[in-house]
């Protein structure tokens, strides 16, 4: 069969293979970016679902409106307004089937073949692959622990100008590094970007998984030009299986997404949206998020203290202040893909950092996920990795 040209760019099966391997029952997997199923509130979900079916069964099992279930959109707008002192209305929100769909729609909306997308270095491979399918080229903007470096951003913008259509950023507890941009960098970024006709995609998938208080204004709350498209999700703060997420932006931008959405899936799942809406009426989502944070924080502490005990001193990492990953650097010249082969033989998996770069191809880093594994396996897996690292780095 003659496949589309875009499939030429979709040949990289490495991550898929790794995720399949990671699912083997005897594997200690630090690979996925998954929430812990232990946090899923099954009893409460049952109660909410029963209420939805009893009271609105026919509507819940029908198609939803394209924009999504109005009471849920109102709740999302209200949460954003409360957190960031904004004044969004439900018309500024569209429900998507996972924020992955939101990201894909951003690609569809903005990217023509050869357009440039700016991204952090490194960045979330799922978004990069979605944009790649529309023919995007990428420029990685040099990024440090505080976020994108403003002077580097300015250089790139002045050099590539018109070809840049979109900037894709994850300011809160980024995947894969778990970096969190400082408030100063957020302001500097928006200040520079406001002079350019470039859409800013702010991916907030991990925004609520914060272990400590920090001043973190969302980019959309700093936007007075209607430039920011904020993608949020219930996946990490509730359950990914419902595939319910949202895009917030100016009303005129949301209208553009409304033109695309029916062509993709007609509407997001009606019953899942209503279930989450009723859950939020009957139970306290913030309290639930608090429990998730408590669990992940204790797993982070355990992962970090085990790494301190078992990893050679020339292996470095920042302690994450939120999110679900630790980003680990081996000394220059060592290749994490080679280490992975050794780890897989010992039934331990992780994602080599090289998978998260579009152009710069650094190979000495590791993304290690700690949210989705019991304490015993975290310790055992890191002890095994520590033993391997001591030999590998000799
Ligand atoms: C940064 C980032 N954005 C978006 C997504 C997609 O999330 P969703 O489950 O809402 O589609 C993920 C998933 O892990 C992610 O890490």
Coordinates of C-alpha atoms and ligand atoms in Angstrom, one line a residue:
X1 CA 0.0 0.0 0.0
X2 CA 1.2 3.6 -0.7
X3 CA 1.4 5.3 2.7
X4 CA 1.3 9.0 3.1
X5 CA 4.6 10.9 3.1
X6 CA 4.1 11.7 6.7
X7 CA 4.7 8.1 7.6
X8 CA 8.3 8.4 6.5
X9 CA 8.8 10.5 9.7
X10 CA 7.0 8.0 11.9
X11 CA 9.4 5.1 11.8
X12 CA 10.9 5.3 15.2
X13 CA 9.5 2.3 17.1
X14 CA 12.1 2.3 19.9
X15 CA 9.8 3.9 22.5
X16 CA 6.9 1.6 21.6
X17 CA 9.2 -1.4 22.0
X18 CA 10.5 -0.1 25.3
X19 CA 6.9 0.4 26.6
X20 CA 6.0 -3.1 25.6
X21 CA 9.0 -4.5 27.3
X22 CA 8.3 -2.4 30.4
X23 CA 4.9 -4.0 30.7
X24 CA 6.3 -7.5 31.2
X25 CA 5.1 -8.7 34.6
X26 CA 8.6 -9.4 35.9
X27 CA 10.1 -6.1 34.8
X28 CA 10.9 -3.3 37.3
X29 CA 9.8 -0.5 35.0
X30 CA 11.0 3.1 35.5
X31 CA 10.0 3.7 31.9
X32 CA 6.4 4.9 31.6
X33 CA 5.0 8.3 32.6
X34 CA 2.1 6.7 34.3
X35 CA 0.2 7.7 37.4
X36 CA -0.1 5.1 40.2
X37 CA -3.3 3.0 39.8
X38 CA -3.3 3.0 43.6
X39 CA -4.5 6.6 43.5
X40 CA -7.6 5.9 41.4
X41 CA -10.7 6.5 43.5
X42 CA -12.7 3.5 42.3
X43 CA -15.4 3.5 45.0
X44 CA -16.1 7.2 44.4
X45 CA -16.1 6.7 40.7
X46 CA -18.6 3.9 41.0
X47 CA -20.9 6.2 43.0
X48 CA -20.6 9.1 40.5
X49 CA -21.1 6.7 37.6
X50 CA -24.2 5.3 39.1
X51 CA -25.6 8.7 39.7
X52 CA -24.9 9.7 36.1
X53 CA -26.6 6.6 34.7
X54 CA -29.6 6.9 37.1
X55 CA -30.2 10.6 36.5
X56 CA -28.9 11.3 33.0
X57 CA -28.3 7.8 31.4
X58 CA -29.6 8.6 28.0
X59 CA -27.7 11.9 27.6
X60 CA -24.5 10.3 29.0
X61 CA -24.6 7.5 26.5
X62 CA -25.2 9.9 23.6
X63 CA -22.6 12.1 21.8
X64 CA -21.5 15.1 23.7
X65 CA -21.5 18.6 22.2
X66 CA -18.3 19.4 20.2
X67 CA -17.0 21.8 22.8
X68 CA -17.7 19.4 25.7
X69 CA -20.1 19.2 28.6
X70 CA -20.9 22.7 29.7
X71 CA -20.9 22.2 33.5
X72 CA -17.5 20.5 33.3
X73 CA -16.1 23.4 31.1
X74 CA -17.5 25.8 33.7
X75 CA -15.7 24.0 36.5
X76 CA -12.4 24.0 34.5
X77 CA -12.7 27.7 33.9
X78 CA -13.5 28.3 37.5
X79 CA -10.4 26.3 38.7
X80 CA -8.2 28.2 36.3
X81 CA -9.7 31.5 37.4
X82 CA -9.2 30.7 41.1
X83 CA -5.6 29.5 40.7
X84 CA -4.4 32.3 38.4
X85 CA -6.8 35.2 39.1
X86 CA -8.1 35.0 35.6
X87 CA -11.6 35.6 34.2
X88 CA -12.1 32.8 31.7
X89 CA -15.6 31.7 30.8
X90 CA -16.7 28.3 29.7
X91 CA -16.4 29.6 26.1
X92 CA -12.7 29.7 26.6
X93 CA -12.6 25.9 27.2
X94 CA -12.9 23.0 24.9
X95 CA -12.8 19.4 26.1
X96 CA -10.4 17.1 24.4
X97 CA -9.9 13.3 24.5
X98 CA -6.7 13.4 26.5
X99 CA -4.4 16.4 26.2
X100 CA -2.5 14.3 23.6
X101 CA -5.5 15.1 21.3
X102 CA -5.2 18.8 22.2
X103 CA -1.5 18.7 21.2
X104 CA -2.3 16.9 18.0
X105 CA -5.0 19.5 17.2
X106 CA -2.4 22.3 17.8
X107 CA -0.2 20.6 15.2
X108 CA -3.2 20.4 12.8
X109 CA -4.1 24.1 13.4
X110 CA -0.7 25.7 13.0
X111 CA 1.8 23.5 11.2
X112 CA 2.5 23.3 7.5
X113 CA 5.4 21.3 6.2
X114 CA 8.6 23.0 7.0
X115 CA 7.3 25.3 9.7
X116 CA 9.4 25.5 12.8
X117 CA 8.3 24.6 16.3
X118 CA 10.4 25.9 19.1
X119 CA 10.7 23.6 22.1
X120 CA 12.7 23.2 25.3
X121 CA 15.7 21.0 25.1
X122 CA 14.9 18.2 25.9
X123 CA 11.1 17.9 25.5
X124 CA 8.0 15.6 25.6
X125 CA 8.5 13.1 22.8
X126 CA 4.7 12.5 22.5
X127 CA 4.1 16.1 21.5
X128 CA 7.1 16.3 19.2
X129 CA 6.0 13.2 17.4
X130 CA 2.5 14.6 17.0
X131 CA 3.9 17.8 15.5
X132 CA 6.3 15.9 13.3
X133 CA 3.3 14.2 11.6
X134 CA 2.3 17.6 10.2
X135 CA 5.8 18.2 8.8
X136 CA 7.3 20.4 11.6
X137 CA 11.0 21.1 11.9
X138 CA 12.2 21.8 15.4
X139 CA 14.6 24.2 17.1
X140 CA 15.5 23.3 20.6
X141 CA 15.9 26.4 22.7
X142 CA 18.8 26.1 25.2
X143 CA 17.1 25.5 28.6
X144 CA 18.5 25.3 32.1
X145 CA 17.0 24.5 35.5
X146 CA 15.1 27.8 35.5
X147 CA 13.5 27.3 32.1
X148 CA 14.1 28.5 28.6
X149 CA 17.1 30.9 28.5
X150 CA 15.7 34.3 27.3
X151 CA 18.9 35.5 25.5
X152 CA 19.0 32.2 23.5
X153 CA 15.4 32.5 22.7
X154 CA 15.9 36.1 21.3
X155 CA 18.8 34.9 19.2
X156 CA 16.7 32.1 17.6
X157 CA 13.7 34.3 17.0
X158 CA 15.8 37.0 15.2
X159 CA 17.5 34.4 13.1
X160 CA 14.5 32.2 12.0
X161 CA 11.7 34.8 12.2
X162 CA 8.7 34.0 10.0
X163 CA 9.4 30.3 9.8
X164 CA 8.6 29.8 13.5
X165 CA 4.9 29.1 13.8
X166 CA 4.6 27.7 17.3
X167 CA 6.5 27.4 20.6
X168 CA 5.7 24.2 22.7
X169 CA 6.7 24.5 26.3
X170 CA 6.0 22.6 29.6
X171 CA 6.8 25.2 32.3
X172 CA 5.6 23.0 35.2
X173 CA 7.6 19.8 36.2
X174 CA 8.4 19.1 32.6
X175 CA 8.5 15.7 31.0
X176 CA 11.2 14.4 30.9
X177 CA 13.4 16.6 33.2
X178 CA 10.8 17.7 35.8
X179 CA 12.2 21.2 35.6
X180 CA 9.9 24.0 36.7
X181 CA 10.4 27.4 35.2
X182 CA 10.9 30.3 37.7
X183 CA 8.3 33.1 37.7
X184 CA 11.0 35.4 36.4
X185 CA 11.7 33.2 33.3
X186 CA 8.0 32.9 32.6
X187 CA 7.6 36.6 32.6
X188 CA 10.7 37.1 30.5
X189 CA 9.5 34.4 28.0
X190 CA 6.1 36.1 27.6
X191 CA 7.7 39.5 27.3
X192 CA 9.8 38.4 24.4
X193 CA 7.2 36.3 22.7
X194 CA 4.5 39.1 22.7
X195 CA 6.4 40.8 19.9
X196 CA 6.1 37.8 17.6
X197 CA 3.1 36.2 15.8
X198 CA 3.8 32.8 17.2
X199 CA 1.4 30.5 19.0
X200 CA 2.5 29.4 22.4
X201 CA 1.4 25.9 23.5
X202 CA 1.6 25.7 27.2
X203 CA 1.4 22.0 28.3
X204 CA 0.2 21.9 31.9
X205 CA -0.1 18.1 32.3
X206 CA 1.9 18.1 35.5
X207 CA 1.0 21.5 36.8
X208 CA -0.9 20.4 39.9
X209 CA 1.6 17.7 41.0
X210 CA 3.7 20.1 43.1
X211 CA 5.6 19.1 46.2
X212 CA 6.2 22.6 47.5
X213 CA 4.8 26.1 47.2
X214 CA 6.3 28.1 44.4
X215 CA 5.4 31.3 42.5
X216 CA 4.4 29.8 39.2
X217 CA 2.1 32.0 37.1
X218 CA 0.8 30.1 34.2
X219 CA 1.8 31.5 30.8
X220 CA -1.9 31.9 29.9
X221 CA -2.4 34.2 32.9
X222 CA 0.5 36.4 31.6
X223 CA -0.9 36.6 28.1
X224 CA -2.8 39.8 27.2
X225 CA -2.6 39.0 23.4
X226 CA -4.5 35.8 23.1
X227 CA -1.3 34.0 22.1
X228 CA -1.3 31.1 24.6
X229 CA -3.1 27.8 24.2
X230 CA -3.1 26.0 27.5
X231 CA -3.5 22.2 27.5
X232 CA -4.5 20.7 30.8
X233 CA -5.6 17.1 31.7
X234 CA -7.4 15.0 34.2
X235 CA -4.9 12.2 33.5
X236 CA -2.3 12.9 36.2
X237 CA -4.7 14.4 38.8
X238 CA -7.5 11.8 38.4
X239 CA -7.3 8.8 36.0
X240 CA -5.8 8.7 32.5
X241 CA -8.3 6.0 31.4
X242 CA -11.2 8.5 31.1
X243 CA -9.2 10.4 28.4
X244 CA -10.7 13.7 29.4
X245 CA -8.6 16.8 29.1
X246 CA -9.1 20.4 28.0
X247 CA -7.7 23.4 26.0
X248 CA -8.1 26.9 27.4
X249 CA -7.5 29.9 25.2
X250 CA -9.1 33.0 23.9
X251 CA -12.7 32.4 22.7
X252 CA -11.7 33.2 19.1
X253 CA -8.9 30.5 19.3
X254 CA -11.3 28.0 20.8
X255 CA -13.6 28.5 17.8
X256 CA -10.8 27.3 15.5
X257 CA -10.4 24.1 17.6
X258 CA -14.2 23.6 17.3
X259 CA -13.8 23.5 13.5
X260 CA -11.2 20.6 13.8
X261 CA -12.6 18.5 16.6
X262 CA -15.7 17.0 14.9
X263 CA -13.4 15.7 12.1
X264 CA -11.3 13.8 14.6
X265 CA -13.7 12.1 17.0
X266 CA -17.1 14.0 16.7
X267 CA -16.9 14.6 20.5
X268 CA -15.1 13.4 23.6
X269 CA -16.8 10.7 25.6
X270 CA -20.0 12.1 27.1
X271 CA -20.3 9.6 29.9
X272 CA -16.7 10.2 31.0
X273 CA -17.1 14.0 31.1
X274 CA -20.3 13.7 33.0
X275 CA -18.8 11.3 35.5
X276 CA -15.9 13.6 36.2
X277 CA -18.3 16.5 36.6
X278 CA -20.5 14.6 39.1
X279 CA -17.3 13.4 40.9
X280 CA -16.2 17.0 41.3
X281 CA -19.7 17.9 42.7
X282 CA -19.8 15.1 45.2
X283 CA -16.1 14.8 46.2
X284 CA -13.2 17.1 46.7
X285 CA -10.8 16.9 43.8
X286 CA -8.2 19.0 45.5
X287 CA -8.2 16.7 48.5
X288 CA -7.7 13.8 46.1
X289 CA -4.8 15.6 44.4
X290 CA -3.4 16.2 47.8
X291 CA -3.3 12.4 48.4
X292 CA -1.6 11.8 45.0
X293 CA 1.0 14.4 45.9
X294 CA 1.7 12.8 49.2
X295 CA 2.2 9.4 47.7
X296 CA 4.5 10.6 44.9
X297 CA 6.5 12.8 47.2
X298 CA 7.3 9.9 49.5
X299 CA 8.2 7.8 46.4
X300 CA 10.4 10.6 45.2
X301 CA 12.1 10.8 48.6
X302 CA 12.7 7.0 48.5
X303 CA 14.0 7.1 45.0
X304 CA 16.4 9.9 45.7
X305 CA 17.7 8.5 49.0
X306 CA 18.3 5.1 47.3
X307 CA 20.1 6.9 44.4
X308 CA 22.2 8.7 46.9
X309 CA 23.1 5.5 48.6
X310 CA 23.7 3.4 45.4
X311 CA 24.8 5.6 42.5
X312 CA 28.4 6.5 41.9
X313 CA 29.1 10.2 42.8
X314 CA 29.8 11.2 39.1
X315 CA 26.1 10.4 38.3
X316 CA 24.2 13.6 38.8
X317 CA 20.5 14.7 39.1
X318 CA 18.3 17.4 40.5
X319 CA 15.8 16.6 43.1
X320 CA 12.4 17.2 41.5
X321 CA 10.0 19.6 43.2
X322 CA 7.0 18.1 41.5
X323 CA 6.0 15.8 38.7
X324 CA 6.9 12.1 38.4
X325 CA 10.4 11.8 37.0
X326 CA 14.0 12.2 38.0
X327 CA 16.4 13.2 35.2
X328 CA 19.8 11.7 35.6
X329 CA 23.1 12.6 33.9
X330 CA 25.9 10.2 33.4
X331 CA 29.4 11.6 32.7
X332 CA 30.0 12.9 29.1
X333 CA 30.8 10.2 26.6
X334 CA 28.7 7.4 28.2
X335 CA 25.6 6.2 26.3
X336 CA 22.5 5.5 28.3
X337 CA 21.1 3.2 25.5
X338 CA 24.0 0.8 26.2
X339 CA 23.3 0.9 29.9
X340 CA 19.6 0.1 29.1
X341 CA 20.6 -3.1 27.3
X342 CA 22.4 -4.2 30.4
X343 CA 19.5 -3.1 32.7
X344 CA 17.0 -5.0 30.6
X345 CA 19.0 -8.2 31.1
X346 CA 18.5 -7.6 34.8
X347 CA 14.8 -6.9 34.3
X348 CA 15.0 -3.2 34.9
X349 CA 13.9 -0.6 32.4
X350 CA 14.1 3.2 31.9
X351 CA 13.9 5.6 29.0
X352 CA 17.2 6.8 27.6
X353 CA 17.3 10.6 27.5
X354 CA 18.3 10.7 23.8
X355 CA 14.7 9.9 22.9
X356 CA 13.6 13.4 24.1
X357 CA 15.8 15.4 21.9
X358 CA 14.9 16.4 18.3
X359 CA 18.3 17.7 17.1
X360 CA 21.0 17.9 19.8
X361 CA 21.2 14.1 20.3
X362 CA 22.6 13.9 23.8
X363 CA 22.9 10.3 24.8
X364 CA 24.2 10.4 28.4
X365 CA 20.9 11.0 30.2
X366 CA 18.2 8.8 31.7
X367 CA 14.5 9.5 32.5
X368 CA 13.4 7.6 35.6
X369 CA 9.8 7.5 36.6
X370 CA 9.0 6.8 40.2
X371 CA 5.2 7.4 40.5
X372 CA 4.0 4.0 39.2
X373 CA 5.8 1.5 41.3
X374 CA 5.6 0.1 44.8
X375 CA 8.3 1.1 47.3
X376 CA 9.9 -2.3 47.3
X377 CA 10.5 -2.3 43.6
X378 CA 11.7 1.3 43.6
X379 CA 14.5 0.3 46.0
X380 CA 15.3 -3.0 44.3
X381 CA 15.4 -1.4 40.8
X382 CA 17.6 1.5 41.9
X383 CA 20.0 -0.8 43.7
X384 CA 20.3 -2.9 40.5
X385 CA 20.9 0.2 38.4
X386 CA 23.5 1.4 41.0
X387 CA 25.4 -1.8 40.7
X388 CA 25.3 -1.7 36.9
X389 CA 26.4 2.0 36.9
X390 CA 29.4 1.3 39.0
X391 CA 30.6 -1.3 36.5
X392 CA 29.5 0.7 33.4
X393 CA 31.3 3.9 34.4
X394 CA 34.6 2.2 35.3
Ligands
LIG1 C1 3.9 16.5 29.1 C2 2.8 15.7 28.7 N1 1.8 16.2 28.0 C3 0.7 15.5 27.6 C4 0.6 14.2 27.9 C5 -0.6 13.4 27.4 O1 -1.5 13.3 28.5 P1 -3.1 12.8 28.3 O2 -3.2 11.6 29.1 O3 -3.9 13.9 28.9 O4 -3.3 12.6 26.9 C6 1.6 13.5 28.7 C7 1.5 12.1 29.0 O5 2.2 11.5 29.7 C8 2.7 14.3 29.1 O6 3.7 13.8 29.8

